[in-house]
PDB file of C-alpha atoms in Angstrom:
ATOM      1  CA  UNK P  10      45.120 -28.595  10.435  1.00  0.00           C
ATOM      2  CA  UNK P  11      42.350 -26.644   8.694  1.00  0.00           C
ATOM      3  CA  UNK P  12      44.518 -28.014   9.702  1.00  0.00           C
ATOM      4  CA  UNK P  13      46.914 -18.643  13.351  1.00  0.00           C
ATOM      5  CA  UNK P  14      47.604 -15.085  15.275  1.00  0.00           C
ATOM      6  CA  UNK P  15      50.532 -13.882  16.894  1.00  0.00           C
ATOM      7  CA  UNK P  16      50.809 -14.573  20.383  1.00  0.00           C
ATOM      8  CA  UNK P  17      49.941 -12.038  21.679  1.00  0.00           C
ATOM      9  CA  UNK P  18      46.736 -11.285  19.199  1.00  0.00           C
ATOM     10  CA  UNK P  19      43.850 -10.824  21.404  1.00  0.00           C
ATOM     11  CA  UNK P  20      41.279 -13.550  20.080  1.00  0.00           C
ATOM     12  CA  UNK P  21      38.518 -12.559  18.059  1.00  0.00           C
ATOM     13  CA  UNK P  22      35.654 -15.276  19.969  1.00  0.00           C
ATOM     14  CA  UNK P  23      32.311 -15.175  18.707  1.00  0.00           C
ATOM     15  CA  UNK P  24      29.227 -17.867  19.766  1.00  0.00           C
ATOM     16  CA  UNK P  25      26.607 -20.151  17.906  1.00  0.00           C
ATOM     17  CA  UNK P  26      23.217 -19.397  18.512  1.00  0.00           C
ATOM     18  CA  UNK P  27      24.831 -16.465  20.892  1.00  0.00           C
ATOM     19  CA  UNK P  28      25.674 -18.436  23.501  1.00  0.00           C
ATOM     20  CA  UNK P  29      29.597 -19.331  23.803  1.00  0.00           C
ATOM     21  CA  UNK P  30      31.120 -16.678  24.794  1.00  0.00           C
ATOM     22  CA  UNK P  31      33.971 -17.733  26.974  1.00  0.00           C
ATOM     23  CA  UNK P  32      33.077 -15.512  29.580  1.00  0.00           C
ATOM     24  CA  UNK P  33      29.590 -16.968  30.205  1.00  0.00           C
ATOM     25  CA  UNK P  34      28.760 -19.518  32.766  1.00  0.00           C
ATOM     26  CA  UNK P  35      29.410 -22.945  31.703  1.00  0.00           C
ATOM     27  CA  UNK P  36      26.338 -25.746  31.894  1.00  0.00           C
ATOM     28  CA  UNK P  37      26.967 -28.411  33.214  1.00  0.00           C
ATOM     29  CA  UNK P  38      24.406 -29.851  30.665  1.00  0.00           C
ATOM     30  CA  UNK P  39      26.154 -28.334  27.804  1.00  0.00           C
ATOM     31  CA  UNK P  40      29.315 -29.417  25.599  1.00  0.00           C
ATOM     32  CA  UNK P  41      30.978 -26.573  24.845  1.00  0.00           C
ATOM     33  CA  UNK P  42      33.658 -26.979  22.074  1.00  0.00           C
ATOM     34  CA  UNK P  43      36.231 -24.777  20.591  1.00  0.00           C
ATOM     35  CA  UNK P  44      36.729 -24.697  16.431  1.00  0.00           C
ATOM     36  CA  UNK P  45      38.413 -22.401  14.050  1.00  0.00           C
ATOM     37  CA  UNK P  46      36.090 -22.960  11.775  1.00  0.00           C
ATOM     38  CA  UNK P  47      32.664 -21.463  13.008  1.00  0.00           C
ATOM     39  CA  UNK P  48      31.676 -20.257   9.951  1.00  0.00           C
ATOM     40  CA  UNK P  49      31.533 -23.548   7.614  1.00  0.00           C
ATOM     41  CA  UNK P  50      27.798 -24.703   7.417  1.00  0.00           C
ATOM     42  CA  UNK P  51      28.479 -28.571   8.768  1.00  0.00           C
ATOM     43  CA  UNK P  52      29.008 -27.636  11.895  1.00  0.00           C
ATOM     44  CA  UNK P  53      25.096 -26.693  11.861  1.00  0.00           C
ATOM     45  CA  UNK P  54      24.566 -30.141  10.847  1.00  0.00           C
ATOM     46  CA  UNK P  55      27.120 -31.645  13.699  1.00  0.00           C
ATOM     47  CA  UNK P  56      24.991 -29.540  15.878  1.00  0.00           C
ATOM     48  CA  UNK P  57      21.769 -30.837  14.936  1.00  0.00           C
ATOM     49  CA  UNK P  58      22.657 -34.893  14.926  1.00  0.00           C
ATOM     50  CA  UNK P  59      23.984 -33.799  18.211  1.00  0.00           C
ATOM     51  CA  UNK P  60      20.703 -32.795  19.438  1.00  0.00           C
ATOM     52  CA  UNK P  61      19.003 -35.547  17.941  1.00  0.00           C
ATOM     53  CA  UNK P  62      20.983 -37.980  20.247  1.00  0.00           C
ATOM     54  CA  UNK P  63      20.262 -36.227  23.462  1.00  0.00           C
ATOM     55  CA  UNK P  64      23.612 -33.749  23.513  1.00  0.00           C
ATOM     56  CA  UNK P  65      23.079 -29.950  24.027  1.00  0.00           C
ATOM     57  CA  UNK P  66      26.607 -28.629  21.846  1.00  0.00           C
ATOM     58  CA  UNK P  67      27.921 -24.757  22.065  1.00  0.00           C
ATOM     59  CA  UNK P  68      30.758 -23.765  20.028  1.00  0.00           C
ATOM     60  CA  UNK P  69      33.388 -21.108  20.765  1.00  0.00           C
ATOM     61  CA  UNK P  70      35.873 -19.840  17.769  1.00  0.00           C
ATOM     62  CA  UNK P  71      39.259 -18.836  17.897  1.00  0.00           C
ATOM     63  CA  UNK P  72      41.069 -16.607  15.569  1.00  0.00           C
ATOM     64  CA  UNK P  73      43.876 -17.568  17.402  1.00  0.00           C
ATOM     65  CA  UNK P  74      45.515 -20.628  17.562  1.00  0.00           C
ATOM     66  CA  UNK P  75      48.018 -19.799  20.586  1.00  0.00           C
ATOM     67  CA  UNK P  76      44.000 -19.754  22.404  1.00  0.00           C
ATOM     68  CA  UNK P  77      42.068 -23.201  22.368  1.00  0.00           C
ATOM     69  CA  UNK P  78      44.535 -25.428  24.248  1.00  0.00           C
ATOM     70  CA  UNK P  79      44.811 -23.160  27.140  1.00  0.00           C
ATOM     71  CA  UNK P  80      40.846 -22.341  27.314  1.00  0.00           C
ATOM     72  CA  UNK P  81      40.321 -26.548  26.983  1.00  0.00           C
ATOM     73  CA  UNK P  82      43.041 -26.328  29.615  1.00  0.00           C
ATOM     74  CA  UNK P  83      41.363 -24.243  31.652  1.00  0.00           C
ATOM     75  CA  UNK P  84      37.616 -25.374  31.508  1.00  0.00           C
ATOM     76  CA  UNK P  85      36.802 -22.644  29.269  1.00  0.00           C
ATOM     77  CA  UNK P  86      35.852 -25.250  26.255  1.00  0.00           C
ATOM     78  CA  UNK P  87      34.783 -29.197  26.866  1.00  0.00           C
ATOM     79  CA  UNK P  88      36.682 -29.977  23.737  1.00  0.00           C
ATOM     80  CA  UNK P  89      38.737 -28.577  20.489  1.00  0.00           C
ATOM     81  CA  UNK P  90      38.996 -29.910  17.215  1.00  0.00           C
ATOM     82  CA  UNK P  91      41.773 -27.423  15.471  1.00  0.00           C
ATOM     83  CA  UNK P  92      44.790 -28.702  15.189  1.00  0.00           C
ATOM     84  CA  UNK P  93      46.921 -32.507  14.448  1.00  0.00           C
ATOM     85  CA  UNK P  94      48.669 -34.765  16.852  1.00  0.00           C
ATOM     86  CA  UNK P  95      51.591 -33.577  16.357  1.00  0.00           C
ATOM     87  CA  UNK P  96      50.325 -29.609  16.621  1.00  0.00           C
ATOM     88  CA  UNK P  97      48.818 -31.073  20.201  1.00  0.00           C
ATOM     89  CA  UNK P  98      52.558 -32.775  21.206  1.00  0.00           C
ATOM     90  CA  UNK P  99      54.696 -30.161  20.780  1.00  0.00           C
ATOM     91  CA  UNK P 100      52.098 -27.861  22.674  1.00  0.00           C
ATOM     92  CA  UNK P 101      51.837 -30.406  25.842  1.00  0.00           C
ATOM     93  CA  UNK P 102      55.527 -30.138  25.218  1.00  0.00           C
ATOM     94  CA  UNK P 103      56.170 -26.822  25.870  1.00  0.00           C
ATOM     95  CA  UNK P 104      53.433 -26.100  28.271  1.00  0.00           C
ATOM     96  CA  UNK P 105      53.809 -29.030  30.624  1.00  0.00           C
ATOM     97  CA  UNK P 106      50.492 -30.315  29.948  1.00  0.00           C
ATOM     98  CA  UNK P 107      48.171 -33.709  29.225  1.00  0.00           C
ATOM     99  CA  UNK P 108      45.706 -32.830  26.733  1.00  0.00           C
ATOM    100  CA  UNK P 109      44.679 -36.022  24.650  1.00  0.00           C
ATOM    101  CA  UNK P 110      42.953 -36.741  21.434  1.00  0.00           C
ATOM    102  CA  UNK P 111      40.142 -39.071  22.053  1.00  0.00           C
ATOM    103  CA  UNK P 112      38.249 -38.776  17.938  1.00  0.00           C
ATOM    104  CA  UNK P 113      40.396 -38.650  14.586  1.00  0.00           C
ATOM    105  CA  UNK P 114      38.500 -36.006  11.971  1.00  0.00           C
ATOM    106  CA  UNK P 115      40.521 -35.882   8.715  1.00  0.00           C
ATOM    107  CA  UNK P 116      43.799 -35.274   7.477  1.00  0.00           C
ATOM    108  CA  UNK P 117      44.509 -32.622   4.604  1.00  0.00           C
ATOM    109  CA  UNK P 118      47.216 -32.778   1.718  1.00  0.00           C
ATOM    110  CA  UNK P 119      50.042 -30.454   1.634  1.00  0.00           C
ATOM    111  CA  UNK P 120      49.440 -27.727  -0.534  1.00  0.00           C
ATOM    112  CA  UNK P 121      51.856 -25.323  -1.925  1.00  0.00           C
ATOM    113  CA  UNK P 122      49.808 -22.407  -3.854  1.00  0.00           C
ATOM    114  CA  UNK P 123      51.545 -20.236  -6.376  1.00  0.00           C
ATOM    115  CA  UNK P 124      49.954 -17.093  -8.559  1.00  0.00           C
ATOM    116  CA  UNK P 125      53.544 -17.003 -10.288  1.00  0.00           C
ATOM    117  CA  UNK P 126      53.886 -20.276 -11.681  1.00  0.00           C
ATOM    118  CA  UNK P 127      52.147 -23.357 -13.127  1.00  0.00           C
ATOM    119  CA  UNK P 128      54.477 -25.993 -11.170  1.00  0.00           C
ATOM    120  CA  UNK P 129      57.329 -26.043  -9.061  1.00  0.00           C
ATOM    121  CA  UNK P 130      59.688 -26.589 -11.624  1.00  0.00           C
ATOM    122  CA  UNK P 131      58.846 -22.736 -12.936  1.00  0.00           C
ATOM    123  CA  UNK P 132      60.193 -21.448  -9.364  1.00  0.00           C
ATOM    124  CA  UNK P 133      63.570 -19.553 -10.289  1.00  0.00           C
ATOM    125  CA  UNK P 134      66.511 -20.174  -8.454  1.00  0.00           C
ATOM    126  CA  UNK P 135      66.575 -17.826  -5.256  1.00  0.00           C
ATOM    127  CA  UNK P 136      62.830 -17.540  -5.838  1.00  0.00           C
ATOM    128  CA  UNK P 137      61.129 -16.873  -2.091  1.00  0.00           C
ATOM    129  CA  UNK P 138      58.463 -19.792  -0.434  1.00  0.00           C
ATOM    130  CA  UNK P 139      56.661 -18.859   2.634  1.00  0.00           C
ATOM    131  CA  UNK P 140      55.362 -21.203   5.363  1.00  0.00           C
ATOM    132  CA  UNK P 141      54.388 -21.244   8.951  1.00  0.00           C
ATOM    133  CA  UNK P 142      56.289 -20.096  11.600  1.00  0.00           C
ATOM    134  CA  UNK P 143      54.749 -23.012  13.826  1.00  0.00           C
ATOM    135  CA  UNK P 144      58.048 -25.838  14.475  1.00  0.00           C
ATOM    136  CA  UNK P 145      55.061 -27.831  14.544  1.00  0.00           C
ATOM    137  CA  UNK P 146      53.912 -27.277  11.168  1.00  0.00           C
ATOM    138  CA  UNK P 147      57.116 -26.999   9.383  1.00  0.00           C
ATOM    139  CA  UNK P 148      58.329 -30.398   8.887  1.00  0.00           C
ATOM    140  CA  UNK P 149      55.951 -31.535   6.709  1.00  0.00           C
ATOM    141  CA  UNK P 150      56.472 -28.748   4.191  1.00  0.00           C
ATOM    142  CA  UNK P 151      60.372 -28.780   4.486  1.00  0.00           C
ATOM    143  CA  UNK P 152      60.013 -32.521   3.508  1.00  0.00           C
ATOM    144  CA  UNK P 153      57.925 -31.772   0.654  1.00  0.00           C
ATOM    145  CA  UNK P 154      60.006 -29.036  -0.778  1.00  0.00           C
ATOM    146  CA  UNK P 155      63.188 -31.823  -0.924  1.00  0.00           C
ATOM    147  CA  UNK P 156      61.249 -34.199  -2.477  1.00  0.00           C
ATOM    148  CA  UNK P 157      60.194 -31.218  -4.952  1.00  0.00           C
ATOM    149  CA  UNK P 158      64.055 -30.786  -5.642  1.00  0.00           C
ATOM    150  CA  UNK P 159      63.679 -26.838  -3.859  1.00  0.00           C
ATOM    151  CA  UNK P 160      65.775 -27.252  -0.890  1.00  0.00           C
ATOM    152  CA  UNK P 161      68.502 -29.860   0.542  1.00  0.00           C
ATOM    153  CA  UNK P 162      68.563 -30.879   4.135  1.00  0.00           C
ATOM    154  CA  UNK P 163      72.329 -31.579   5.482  1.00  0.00           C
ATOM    155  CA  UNK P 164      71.290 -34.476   7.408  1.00  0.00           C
ATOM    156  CA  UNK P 165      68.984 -35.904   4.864  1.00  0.00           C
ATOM    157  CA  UNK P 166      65.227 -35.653   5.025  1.00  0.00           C
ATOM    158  CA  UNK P 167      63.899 -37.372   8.469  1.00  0.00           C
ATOM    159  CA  UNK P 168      60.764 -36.539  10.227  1.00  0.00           C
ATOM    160  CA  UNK P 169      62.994 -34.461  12.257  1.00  0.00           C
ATOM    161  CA  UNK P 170      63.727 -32.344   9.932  1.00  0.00           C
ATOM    162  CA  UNK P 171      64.323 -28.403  11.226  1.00  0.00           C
ATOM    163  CA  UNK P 172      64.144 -25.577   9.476  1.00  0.00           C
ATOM    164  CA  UNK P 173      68.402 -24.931  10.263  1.00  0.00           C
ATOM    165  CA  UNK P 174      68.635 -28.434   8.655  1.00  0.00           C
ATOM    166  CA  UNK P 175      68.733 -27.027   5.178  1.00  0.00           C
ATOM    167  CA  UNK P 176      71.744 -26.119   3.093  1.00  0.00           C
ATOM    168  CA  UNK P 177      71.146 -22.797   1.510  1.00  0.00           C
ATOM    169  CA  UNK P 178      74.150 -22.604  -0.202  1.00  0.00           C
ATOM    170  CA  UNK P 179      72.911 -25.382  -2.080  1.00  0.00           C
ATOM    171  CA  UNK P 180      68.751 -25.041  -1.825  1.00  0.00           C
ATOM    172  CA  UNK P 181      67.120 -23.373  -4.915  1.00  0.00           C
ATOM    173  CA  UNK P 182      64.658 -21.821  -2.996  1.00  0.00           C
ATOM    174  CA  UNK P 183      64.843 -19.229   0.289  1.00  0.00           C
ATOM    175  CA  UNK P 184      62.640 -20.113   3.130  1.00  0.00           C
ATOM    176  CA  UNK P 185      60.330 -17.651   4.956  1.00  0.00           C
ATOM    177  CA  UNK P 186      58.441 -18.232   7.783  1.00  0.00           C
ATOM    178  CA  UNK P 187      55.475 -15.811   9.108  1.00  0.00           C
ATOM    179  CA  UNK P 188      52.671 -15.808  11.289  1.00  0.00           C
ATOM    180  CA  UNK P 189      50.143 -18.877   8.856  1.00  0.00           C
ATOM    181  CA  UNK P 190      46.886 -16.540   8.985  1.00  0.00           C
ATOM    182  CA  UNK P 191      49.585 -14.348   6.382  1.00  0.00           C
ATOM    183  CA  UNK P 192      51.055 -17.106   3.848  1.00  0.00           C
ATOM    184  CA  UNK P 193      47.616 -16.507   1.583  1.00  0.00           C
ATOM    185  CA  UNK P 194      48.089 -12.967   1.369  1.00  0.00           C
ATOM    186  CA  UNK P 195      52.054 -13.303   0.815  1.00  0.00           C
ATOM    187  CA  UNK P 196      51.532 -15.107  -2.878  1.00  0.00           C
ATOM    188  CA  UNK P 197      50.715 -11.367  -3.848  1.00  0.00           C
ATOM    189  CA  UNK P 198      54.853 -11.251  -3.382  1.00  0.00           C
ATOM    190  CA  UNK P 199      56.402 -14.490  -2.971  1.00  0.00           C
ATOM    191  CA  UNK P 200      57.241 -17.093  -5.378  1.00  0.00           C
ATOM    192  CA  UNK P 201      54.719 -19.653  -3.635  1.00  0.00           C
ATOM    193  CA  UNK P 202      53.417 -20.270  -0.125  1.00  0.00           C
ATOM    194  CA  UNK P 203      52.229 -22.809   1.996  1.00  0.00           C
ATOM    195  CA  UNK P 204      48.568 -21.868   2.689  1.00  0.00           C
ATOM    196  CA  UNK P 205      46.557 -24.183   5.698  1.00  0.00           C
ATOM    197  CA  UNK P 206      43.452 -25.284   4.140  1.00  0.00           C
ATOM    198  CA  UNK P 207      41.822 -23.235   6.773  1.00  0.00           C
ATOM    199  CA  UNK P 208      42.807 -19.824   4.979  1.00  0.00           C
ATOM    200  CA  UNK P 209      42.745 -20.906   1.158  1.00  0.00           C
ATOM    201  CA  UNK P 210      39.543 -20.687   0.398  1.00  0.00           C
ATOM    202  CA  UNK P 211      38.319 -17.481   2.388  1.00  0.00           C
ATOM    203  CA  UNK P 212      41.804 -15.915   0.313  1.00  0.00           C
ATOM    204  CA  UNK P 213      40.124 -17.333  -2.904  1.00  0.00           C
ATOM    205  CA  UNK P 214      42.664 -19.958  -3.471  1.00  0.00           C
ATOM    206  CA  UNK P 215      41.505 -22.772  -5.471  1.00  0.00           C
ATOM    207  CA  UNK P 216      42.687 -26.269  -7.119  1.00  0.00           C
ATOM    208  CA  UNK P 217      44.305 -23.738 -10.184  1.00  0.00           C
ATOM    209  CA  UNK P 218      46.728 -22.571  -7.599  1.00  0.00           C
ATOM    210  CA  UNK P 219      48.311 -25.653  -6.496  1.00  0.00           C
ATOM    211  CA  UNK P 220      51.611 -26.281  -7.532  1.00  0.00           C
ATOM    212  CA  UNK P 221      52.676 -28.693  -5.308  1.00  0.00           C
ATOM    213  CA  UNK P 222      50.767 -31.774  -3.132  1.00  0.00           C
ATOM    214  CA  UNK P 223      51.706 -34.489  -1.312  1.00  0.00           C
ATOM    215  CA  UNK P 224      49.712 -38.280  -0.568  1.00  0.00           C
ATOM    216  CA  UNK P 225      48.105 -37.660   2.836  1.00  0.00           C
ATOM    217  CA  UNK P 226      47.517 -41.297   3.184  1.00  0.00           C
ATOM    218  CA  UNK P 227      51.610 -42.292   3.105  1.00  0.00           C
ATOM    219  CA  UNK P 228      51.215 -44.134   7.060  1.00  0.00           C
ATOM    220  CA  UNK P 229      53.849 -41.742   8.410  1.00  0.00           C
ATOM    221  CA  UNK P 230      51.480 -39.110   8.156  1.00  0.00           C
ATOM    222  CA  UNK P 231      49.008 -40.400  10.581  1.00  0.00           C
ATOM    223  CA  UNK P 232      50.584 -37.379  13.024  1.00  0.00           C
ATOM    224  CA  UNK P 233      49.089 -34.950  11.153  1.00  0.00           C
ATOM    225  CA  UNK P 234      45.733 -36.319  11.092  1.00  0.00           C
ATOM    226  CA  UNK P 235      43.335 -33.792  12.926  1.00  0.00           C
ATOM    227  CA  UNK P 236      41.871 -34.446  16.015  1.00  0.00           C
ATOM    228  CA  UNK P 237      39.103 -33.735  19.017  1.00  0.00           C
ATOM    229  CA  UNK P 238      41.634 -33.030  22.201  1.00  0.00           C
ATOM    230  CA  UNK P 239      40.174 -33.551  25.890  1.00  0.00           C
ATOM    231  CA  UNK P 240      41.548 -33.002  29.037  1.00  0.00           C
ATOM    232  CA  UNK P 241      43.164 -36.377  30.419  1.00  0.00           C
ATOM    233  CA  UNK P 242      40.741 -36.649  32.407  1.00  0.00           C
ATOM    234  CA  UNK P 243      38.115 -36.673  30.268  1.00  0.00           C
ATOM    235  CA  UNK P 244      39.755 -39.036  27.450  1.00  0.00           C
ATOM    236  CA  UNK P 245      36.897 -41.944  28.566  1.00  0.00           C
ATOM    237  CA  UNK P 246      34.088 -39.944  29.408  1.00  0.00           C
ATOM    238  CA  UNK P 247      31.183 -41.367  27.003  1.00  0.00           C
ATOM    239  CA  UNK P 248      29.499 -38.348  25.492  1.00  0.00           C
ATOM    240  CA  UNK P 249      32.729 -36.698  24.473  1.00  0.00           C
ATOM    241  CA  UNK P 250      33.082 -39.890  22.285  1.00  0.00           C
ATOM    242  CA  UNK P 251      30.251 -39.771  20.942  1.00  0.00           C
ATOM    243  CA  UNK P 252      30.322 -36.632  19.751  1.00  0.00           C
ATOM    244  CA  UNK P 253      33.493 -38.144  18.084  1.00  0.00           C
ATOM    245  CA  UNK P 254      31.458 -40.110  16.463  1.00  0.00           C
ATOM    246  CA  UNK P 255      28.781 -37.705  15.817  1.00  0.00           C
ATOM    247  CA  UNK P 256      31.408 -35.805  13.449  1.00  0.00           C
ATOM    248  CA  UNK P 257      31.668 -38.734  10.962  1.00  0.00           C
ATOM    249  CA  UNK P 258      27.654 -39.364  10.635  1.00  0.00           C
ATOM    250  CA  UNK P 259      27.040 -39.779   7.276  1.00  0.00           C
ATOM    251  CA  UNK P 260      25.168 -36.180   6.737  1.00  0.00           C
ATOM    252  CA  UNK P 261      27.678 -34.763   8.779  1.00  0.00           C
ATOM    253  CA  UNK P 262      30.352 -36.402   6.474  1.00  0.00           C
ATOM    254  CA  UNK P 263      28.868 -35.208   3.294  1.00  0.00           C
ATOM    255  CA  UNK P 264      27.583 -31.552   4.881  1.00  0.00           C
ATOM    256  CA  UNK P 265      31.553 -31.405   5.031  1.00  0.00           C
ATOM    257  CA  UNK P 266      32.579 -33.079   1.911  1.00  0.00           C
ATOM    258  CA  UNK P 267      29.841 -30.402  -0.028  1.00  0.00           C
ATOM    259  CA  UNK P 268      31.786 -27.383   0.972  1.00  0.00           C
ATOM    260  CA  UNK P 269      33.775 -25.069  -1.555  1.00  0.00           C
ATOM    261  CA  UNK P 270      37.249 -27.361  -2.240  1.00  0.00           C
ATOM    262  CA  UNK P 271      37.216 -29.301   0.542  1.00  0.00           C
ATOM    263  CA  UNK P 272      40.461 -31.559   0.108  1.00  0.00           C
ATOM    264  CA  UNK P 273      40.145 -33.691   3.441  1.00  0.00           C
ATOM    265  CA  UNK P 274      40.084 -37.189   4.158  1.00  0.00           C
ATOM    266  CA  UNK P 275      38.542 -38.558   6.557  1.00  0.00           C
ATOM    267  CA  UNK P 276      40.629 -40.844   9.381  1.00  0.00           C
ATOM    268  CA  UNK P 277      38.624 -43.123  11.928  1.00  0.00           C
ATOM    269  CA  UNK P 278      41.758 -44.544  14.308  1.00  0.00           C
ATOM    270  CA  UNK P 279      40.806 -44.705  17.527  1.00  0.00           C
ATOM    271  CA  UNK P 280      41.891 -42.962  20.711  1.00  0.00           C
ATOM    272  CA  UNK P 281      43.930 -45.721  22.141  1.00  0.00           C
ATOM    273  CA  UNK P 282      46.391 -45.273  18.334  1.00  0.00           C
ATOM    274  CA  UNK P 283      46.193 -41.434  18.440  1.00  0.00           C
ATOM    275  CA  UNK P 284      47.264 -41.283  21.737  1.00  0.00           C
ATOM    276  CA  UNK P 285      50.043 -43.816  21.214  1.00  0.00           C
ATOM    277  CA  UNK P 286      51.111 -41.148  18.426  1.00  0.00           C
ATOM    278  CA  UNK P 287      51.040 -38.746  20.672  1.00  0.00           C
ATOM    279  CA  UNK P 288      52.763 -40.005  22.964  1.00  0.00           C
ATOM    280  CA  UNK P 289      55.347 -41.318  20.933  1.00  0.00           C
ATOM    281  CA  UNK P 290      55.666 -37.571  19.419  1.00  0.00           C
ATOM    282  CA  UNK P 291      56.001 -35.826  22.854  1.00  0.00           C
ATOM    283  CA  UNK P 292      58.605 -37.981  23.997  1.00  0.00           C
ATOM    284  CA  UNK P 293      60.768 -36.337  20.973  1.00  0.00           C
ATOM    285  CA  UNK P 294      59.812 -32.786  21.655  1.00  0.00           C
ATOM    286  CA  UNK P 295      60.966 -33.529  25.266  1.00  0.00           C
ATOM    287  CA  UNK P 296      64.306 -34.149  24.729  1.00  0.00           C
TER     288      UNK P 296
END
């Protein structure tokens, strides 16, 4: 995800063009889609190609990310593009509900960000690492850390991996987790932290504080690939996909691929695989 508040931050929500306000009466003639990312010029572009095929597109954006999966849920917003597939399983999981992902965006590396050290074999032993305290968002990094030789899991490293699946006794590192919007703020204390790309470059983070990255392209990583969500009822309906689309335009591509250290990839699998990933991911939480 880019790729958080607590939950019970009120939302800050602020409108394009002063018109998405959640509150406001929704047009029928008008896509309305929730980001976290208002502020990044390409959506400006995404919003113009829009227009230039015939699609009138508001945006809403969330401070929050407890906030755009019930407001898609609940008409507020026609779409979301925030989170992964496997941000948008263990949601449905816990809430009960059917949201879909009908357009793959990109998919970001795992960065671990240090102001300490130069690499993660400078990290002392009982040195402090800070990630999200999302279940959703902590596999990846607790996988990354034992390949990095920081922390042991007792079961061995699987994709379901939990966070009281590692062996401190034997772990270099301790683990803290806290609310993501913070981890950029913790390096200013911590030995390193896990910082979504989302909040490393408004924090000033850059390339020189990466310590740590993994290969985003490794197949079993397609559940983290970011995603447009929909309703289930709306996983077919035509101009949702072609806003999809619309996102991967070639001047909507390199609007995106021109802003300050962007690190994403771009990931074209169709609906029909995403939401076989989804699926697939969901029936896990479940059990």
């Amino acid at each position: 995800m880019r790729k958080l508040r607590r939950y019970l931050a009120i939302p800050l929500l602020f409108a394009l063009a002063m018109t998405a306000a959640c509150g406001k009466e929704h047009r029928a003639d008008v896509v309305r889609i929730g980001v976290n990312d208002l502020a990044l010029p390409h959506w400006e572009v995404f919003k113009k190609k829009a227009s230039e095929a015939g699609i009138t597109v508001e945006f809403v954006n969330f401070s929050d990310y407890n906030q755009p999966n019930p407001a898609l849920k609940q008409g507020q917003v026609d779409l979301n593009k925030f989170q992964h597939v496997r941000y948008l399983a263990n949601y449905n999981a816990r809430n009960n509900d059917t949201l879909v992902p009908i357009g793959a965006t990109e998919i970001f590396p795992l960065t671990l960000y240090s102001k300490k050290h130069k690499s993660v074999s400078e990290i002392p032993q009982g040195g402090e690492i800070t990630l999200s305290n999302n279940p959703a968002n902590q596999v990846r990094p607790l996988l990354g850390l034992a390949a990095a030789g920081l922390i042991v899991l007792k079961n061995g490293a699987t994709w379901d991996s939990k966070l009281e699946d590692v062996d401190t006794a034997v772990s270099t590192v301790r683990l803290k987790t806290i609310d993501p919007t913070l981890t950029a703020q913790s390096l200013d204390s911590v030995d390193a932290a896990f910082v979504d790309d989302t909040f490393a470059g408004p924090a000033g983070l850059t390339k020189n504080e990466i310590i740590y990255t993994d290969d985003p392209n490794r197949p079993e990583l397609k559940q983290y690939i970011n995603i447009f969500a929909a309703r289930a009822v709306d996983k077919d309906n035509p101009t949702y996909l072609q806003l999809t689309k619309i996102y991967h335009d070639p001047e909507v591509e390199a609007a995106i691929q021109a802003e300050a250290d962007y690190q994403g990839i771009f990931k074209y699998n169709d609906p029909a695989d995403l939401q076989a990933t989804l699926t697939e991911l969901e029936n896990k939480f479940r059990k």
